[in-house]
C-alpha positions as YAML, in Angstrom:
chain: A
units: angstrom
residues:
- id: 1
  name: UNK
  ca: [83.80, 88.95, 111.16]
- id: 2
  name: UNK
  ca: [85.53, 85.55, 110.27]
- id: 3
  name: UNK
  ca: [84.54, 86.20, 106.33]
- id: 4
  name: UNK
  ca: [85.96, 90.11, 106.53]
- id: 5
  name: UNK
  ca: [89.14, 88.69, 108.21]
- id: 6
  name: UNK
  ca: [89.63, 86.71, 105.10]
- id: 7
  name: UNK
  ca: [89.19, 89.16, 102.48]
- id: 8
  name: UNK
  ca: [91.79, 91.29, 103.78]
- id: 9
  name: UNK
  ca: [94.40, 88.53, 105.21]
- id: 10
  name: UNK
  ca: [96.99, 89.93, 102.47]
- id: 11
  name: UNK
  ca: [95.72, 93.05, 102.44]
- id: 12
  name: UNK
  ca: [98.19, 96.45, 104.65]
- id: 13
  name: UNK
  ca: [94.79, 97.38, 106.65]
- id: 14
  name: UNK
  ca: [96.44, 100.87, 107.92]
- id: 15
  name: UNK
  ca: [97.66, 101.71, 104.38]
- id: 16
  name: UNK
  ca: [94.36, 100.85, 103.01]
- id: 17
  name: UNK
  ca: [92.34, 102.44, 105.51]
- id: 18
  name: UNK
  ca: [94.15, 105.71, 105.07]
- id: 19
  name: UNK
  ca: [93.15, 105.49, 100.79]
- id: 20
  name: UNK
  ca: [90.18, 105.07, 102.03]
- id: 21
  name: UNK
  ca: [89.55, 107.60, 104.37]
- id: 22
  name: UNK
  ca: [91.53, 110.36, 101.89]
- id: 23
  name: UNK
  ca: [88.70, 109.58, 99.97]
- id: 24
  name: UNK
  ca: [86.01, 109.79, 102.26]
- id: 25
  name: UNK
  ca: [87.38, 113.05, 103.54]
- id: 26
  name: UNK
  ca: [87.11, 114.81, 100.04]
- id: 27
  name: UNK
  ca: [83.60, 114.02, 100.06]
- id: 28
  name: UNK
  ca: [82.37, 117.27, 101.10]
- id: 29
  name: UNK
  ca: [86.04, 119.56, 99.19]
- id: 30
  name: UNK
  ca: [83.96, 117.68, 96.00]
- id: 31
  name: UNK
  ca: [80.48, 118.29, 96.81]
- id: 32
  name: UNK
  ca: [81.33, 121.91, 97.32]
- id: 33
  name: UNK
  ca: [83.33, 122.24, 94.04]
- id: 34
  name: UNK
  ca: [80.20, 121.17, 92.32]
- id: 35
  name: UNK
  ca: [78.15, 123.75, 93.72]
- id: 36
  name: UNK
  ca: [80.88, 126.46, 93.02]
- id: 37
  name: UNK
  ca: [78.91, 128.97, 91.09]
- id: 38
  name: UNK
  ca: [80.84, 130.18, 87.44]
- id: 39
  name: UNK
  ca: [80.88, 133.85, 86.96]
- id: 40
  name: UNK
  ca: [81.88, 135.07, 83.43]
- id: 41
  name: UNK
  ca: [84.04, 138.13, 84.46]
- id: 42
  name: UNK
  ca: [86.62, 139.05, 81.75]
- id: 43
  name: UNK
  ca: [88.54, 142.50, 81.34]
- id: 44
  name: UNK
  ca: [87.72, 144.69, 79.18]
- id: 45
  name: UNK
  ca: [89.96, 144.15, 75.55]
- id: 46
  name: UNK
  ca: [92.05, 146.92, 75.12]
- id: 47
  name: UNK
  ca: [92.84, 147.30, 71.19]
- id: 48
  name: UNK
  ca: [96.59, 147.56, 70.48]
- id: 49
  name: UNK
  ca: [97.72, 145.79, 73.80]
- id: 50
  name: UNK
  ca: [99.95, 142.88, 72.92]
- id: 51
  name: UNK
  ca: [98.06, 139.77, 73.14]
- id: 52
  name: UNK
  ca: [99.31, 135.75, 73.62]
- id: 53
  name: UNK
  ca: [97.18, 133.41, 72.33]
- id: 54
  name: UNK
  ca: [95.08, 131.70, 74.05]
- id: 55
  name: UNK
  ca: [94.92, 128.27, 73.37]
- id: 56
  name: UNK
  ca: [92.48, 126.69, 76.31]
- id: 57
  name: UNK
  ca: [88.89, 127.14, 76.63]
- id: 58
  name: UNK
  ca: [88.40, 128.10, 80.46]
- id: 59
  name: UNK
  ca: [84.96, 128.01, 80.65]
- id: 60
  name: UNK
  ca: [85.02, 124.20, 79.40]
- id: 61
  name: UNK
  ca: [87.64, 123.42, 82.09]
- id: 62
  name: UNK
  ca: [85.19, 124.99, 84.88]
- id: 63
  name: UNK
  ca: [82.20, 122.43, 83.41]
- id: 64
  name: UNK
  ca: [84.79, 119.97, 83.21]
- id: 65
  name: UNK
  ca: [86.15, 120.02, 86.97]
- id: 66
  name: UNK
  ca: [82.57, 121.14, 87.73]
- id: 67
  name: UNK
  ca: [81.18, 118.04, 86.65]
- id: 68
  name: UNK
  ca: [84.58, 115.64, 87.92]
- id: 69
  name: UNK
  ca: [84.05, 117.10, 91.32]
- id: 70
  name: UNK
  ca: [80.11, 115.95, 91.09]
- id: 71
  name: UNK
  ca: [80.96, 112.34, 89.87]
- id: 72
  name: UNK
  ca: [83.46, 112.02, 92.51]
- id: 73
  name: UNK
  ca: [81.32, 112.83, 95.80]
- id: 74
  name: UNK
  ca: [78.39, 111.02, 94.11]
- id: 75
  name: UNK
  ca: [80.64, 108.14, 93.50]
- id: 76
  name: UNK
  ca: [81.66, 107.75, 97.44]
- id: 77
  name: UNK
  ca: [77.93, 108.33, 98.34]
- id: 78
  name: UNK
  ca: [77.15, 105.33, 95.74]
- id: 79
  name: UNK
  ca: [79.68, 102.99, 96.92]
- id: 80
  name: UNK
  ca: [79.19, 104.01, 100.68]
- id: 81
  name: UNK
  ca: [75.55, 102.72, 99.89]
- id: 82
  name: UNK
  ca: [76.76, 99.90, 97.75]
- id: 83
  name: UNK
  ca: [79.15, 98.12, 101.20]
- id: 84
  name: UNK
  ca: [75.40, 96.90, 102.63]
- id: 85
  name: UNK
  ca: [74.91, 93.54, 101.51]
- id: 86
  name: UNK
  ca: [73.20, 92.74, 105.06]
- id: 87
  name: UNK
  ca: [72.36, 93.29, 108.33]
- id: 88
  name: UNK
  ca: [76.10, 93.80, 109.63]
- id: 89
  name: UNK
  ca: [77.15, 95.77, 106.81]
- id: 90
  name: UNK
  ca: [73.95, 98.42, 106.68]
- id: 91
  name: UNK
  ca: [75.42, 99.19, 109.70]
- id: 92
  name: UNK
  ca: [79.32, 99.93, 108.21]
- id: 93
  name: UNK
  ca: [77.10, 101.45, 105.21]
- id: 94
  name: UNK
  ca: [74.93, 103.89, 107.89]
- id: 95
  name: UNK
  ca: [78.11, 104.69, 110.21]
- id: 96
  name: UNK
  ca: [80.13, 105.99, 107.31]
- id: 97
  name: UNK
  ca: [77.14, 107.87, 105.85]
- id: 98
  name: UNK
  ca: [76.61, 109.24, 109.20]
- id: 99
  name: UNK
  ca: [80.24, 110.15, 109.87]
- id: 100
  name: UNK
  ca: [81.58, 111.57, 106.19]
- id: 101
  name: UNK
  ca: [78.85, 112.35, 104.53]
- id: 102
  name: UNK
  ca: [76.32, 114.39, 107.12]
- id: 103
  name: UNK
  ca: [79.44, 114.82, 109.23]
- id: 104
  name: UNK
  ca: [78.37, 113.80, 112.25]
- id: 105
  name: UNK
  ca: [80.62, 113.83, 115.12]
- id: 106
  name: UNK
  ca: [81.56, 110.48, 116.84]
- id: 107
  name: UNK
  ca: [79.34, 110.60, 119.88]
- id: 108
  name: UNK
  ca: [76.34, 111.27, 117.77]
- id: 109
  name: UNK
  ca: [77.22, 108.53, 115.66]
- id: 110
  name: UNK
  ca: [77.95, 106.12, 118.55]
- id: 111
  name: UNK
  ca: [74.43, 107.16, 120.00]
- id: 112
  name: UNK
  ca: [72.14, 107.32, 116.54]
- id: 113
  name: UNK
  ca: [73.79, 103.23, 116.22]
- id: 114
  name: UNK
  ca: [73.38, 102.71, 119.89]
- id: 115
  name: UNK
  ca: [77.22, 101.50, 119.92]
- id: 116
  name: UNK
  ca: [80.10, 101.97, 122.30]
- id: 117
  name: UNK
  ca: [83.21, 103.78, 121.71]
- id: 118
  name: UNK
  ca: [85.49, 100.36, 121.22]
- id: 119
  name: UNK
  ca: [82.40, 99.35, 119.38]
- id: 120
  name: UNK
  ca: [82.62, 102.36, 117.02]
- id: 121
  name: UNK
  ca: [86.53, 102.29, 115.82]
- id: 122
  name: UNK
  ca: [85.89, 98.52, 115.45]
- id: 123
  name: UNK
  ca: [83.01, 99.11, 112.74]
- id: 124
  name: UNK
  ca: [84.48, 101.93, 111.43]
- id: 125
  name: UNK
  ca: [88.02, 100.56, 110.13]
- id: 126
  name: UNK
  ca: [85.84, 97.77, 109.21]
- id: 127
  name: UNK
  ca: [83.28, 100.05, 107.17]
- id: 128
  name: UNK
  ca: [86.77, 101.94, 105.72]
- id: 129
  name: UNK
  ca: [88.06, 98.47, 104.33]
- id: 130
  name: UNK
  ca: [84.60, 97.85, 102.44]
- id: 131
  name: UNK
  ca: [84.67, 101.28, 101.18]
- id: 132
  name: UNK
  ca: [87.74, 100.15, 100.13]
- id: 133
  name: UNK
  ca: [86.91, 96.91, 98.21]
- id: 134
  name: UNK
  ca: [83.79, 98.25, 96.89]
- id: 135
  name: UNK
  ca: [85.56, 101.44, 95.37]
- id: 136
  name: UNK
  ca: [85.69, 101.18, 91.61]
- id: 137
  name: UNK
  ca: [89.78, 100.32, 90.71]
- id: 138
  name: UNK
  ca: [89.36, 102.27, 87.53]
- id: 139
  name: UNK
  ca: [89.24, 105.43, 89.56]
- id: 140
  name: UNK
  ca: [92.33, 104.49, 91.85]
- id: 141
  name: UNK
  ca: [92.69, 101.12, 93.75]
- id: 142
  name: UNK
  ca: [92.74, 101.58, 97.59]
- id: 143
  name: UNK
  ca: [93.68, 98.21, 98.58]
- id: 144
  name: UNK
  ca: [96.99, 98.15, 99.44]
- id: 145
  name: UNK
  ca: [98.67, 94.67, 99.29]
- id: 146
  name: UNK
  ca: [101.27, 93.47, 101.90]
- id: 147
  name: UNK
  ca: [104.50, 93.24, 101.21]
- id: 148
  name: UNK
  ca: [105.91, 89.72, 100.64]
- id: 149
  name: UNK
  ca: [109.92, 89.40, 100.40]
- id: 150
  name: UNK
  ca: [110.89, 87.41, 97.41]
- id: 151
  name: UNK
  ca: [112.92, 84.38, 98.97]
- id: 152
  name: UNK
  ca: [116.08, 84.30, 97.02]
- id: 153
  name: UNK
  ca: [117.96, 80.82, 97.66]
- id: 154
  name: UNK
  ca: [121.83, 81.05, 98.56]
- id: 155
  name: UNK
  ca: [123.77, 78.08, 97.22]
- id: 156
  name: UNK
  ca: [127.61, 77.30, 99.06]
- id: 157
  name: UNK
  ca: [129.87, 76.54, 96.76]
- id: 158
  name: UNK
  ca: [130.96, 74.21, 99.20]
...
């Protein structure tokens, strides 16, 4: 624990925990948006109606969010799987997998790890700050640094 508590000594834990589980939670709001079926229903033209043109291609913008929506839950599944480095951090890796991906509730996650309730929220905001540091800052940084005044000196004319 002594090398996780000095990775995140600058870092706002309940700021960066709360990225991090935004993100988790739209794991299965993405998944689903990739499945989302496309149906090609269009009205029927109607000659001499007015007509605006039309300048976007909609069914390109369905593949497109289609296939965002697929890179983004199989980015949190990849980086959920990329936090286990060893035997400590399988476990963050599994409880996370277990809790926001198969969406198991808390009891059977505390049973399937054969961990306590303490036990549990201790891993688990521990498992949320690796998902954290793992998660790719090109998509959107999660780690939230603390805020450090700037010390301005005050001089007496005196």
């Amino acid at each position: 624990m002594a090398a996780l508590d000095s990775i995140f000594k600058n870092v706002d834990e309940d700021r960066t925990i709360d990225n991090a589980k935004r993100i988790l939670g739209d794991y299965w709001k993405w998944r689903l948006r990739a499945r989302r079926i496309n149906f090609n229903l269009q009205s029927p033209a109607m000659d001499g109606m007015p007509k605006s043109p039309s300048y976007s291609n909609h069914n390109e913008d369905k593949q497109v969010s289609k296939a965002n929506a697929d890179f983004m839950a199989n980015l949190v599944v990849q980086v959920i799987g990329a936090i286990a480095y060893d035997e400590m951090s399988e476990v963050y890796s599994k409880l996370l997998k277990l809790f926001y991906v198969q969406r198991f509730s808390k009891t059977k996650c505390m049973v399937n790890l054969n961990i306590s309730d303490k036990t549990f929220d201790k891993y688990l905001k521990q498992a949320q700050l690796m998902f954290a540091e793992v998660y790719p800052d090109g998509v959107e940084d999660l780690i939230v640094k603390k805020y450090k005044p700037e010390i301005v000196a005050h001089y007496d004319e005196n």
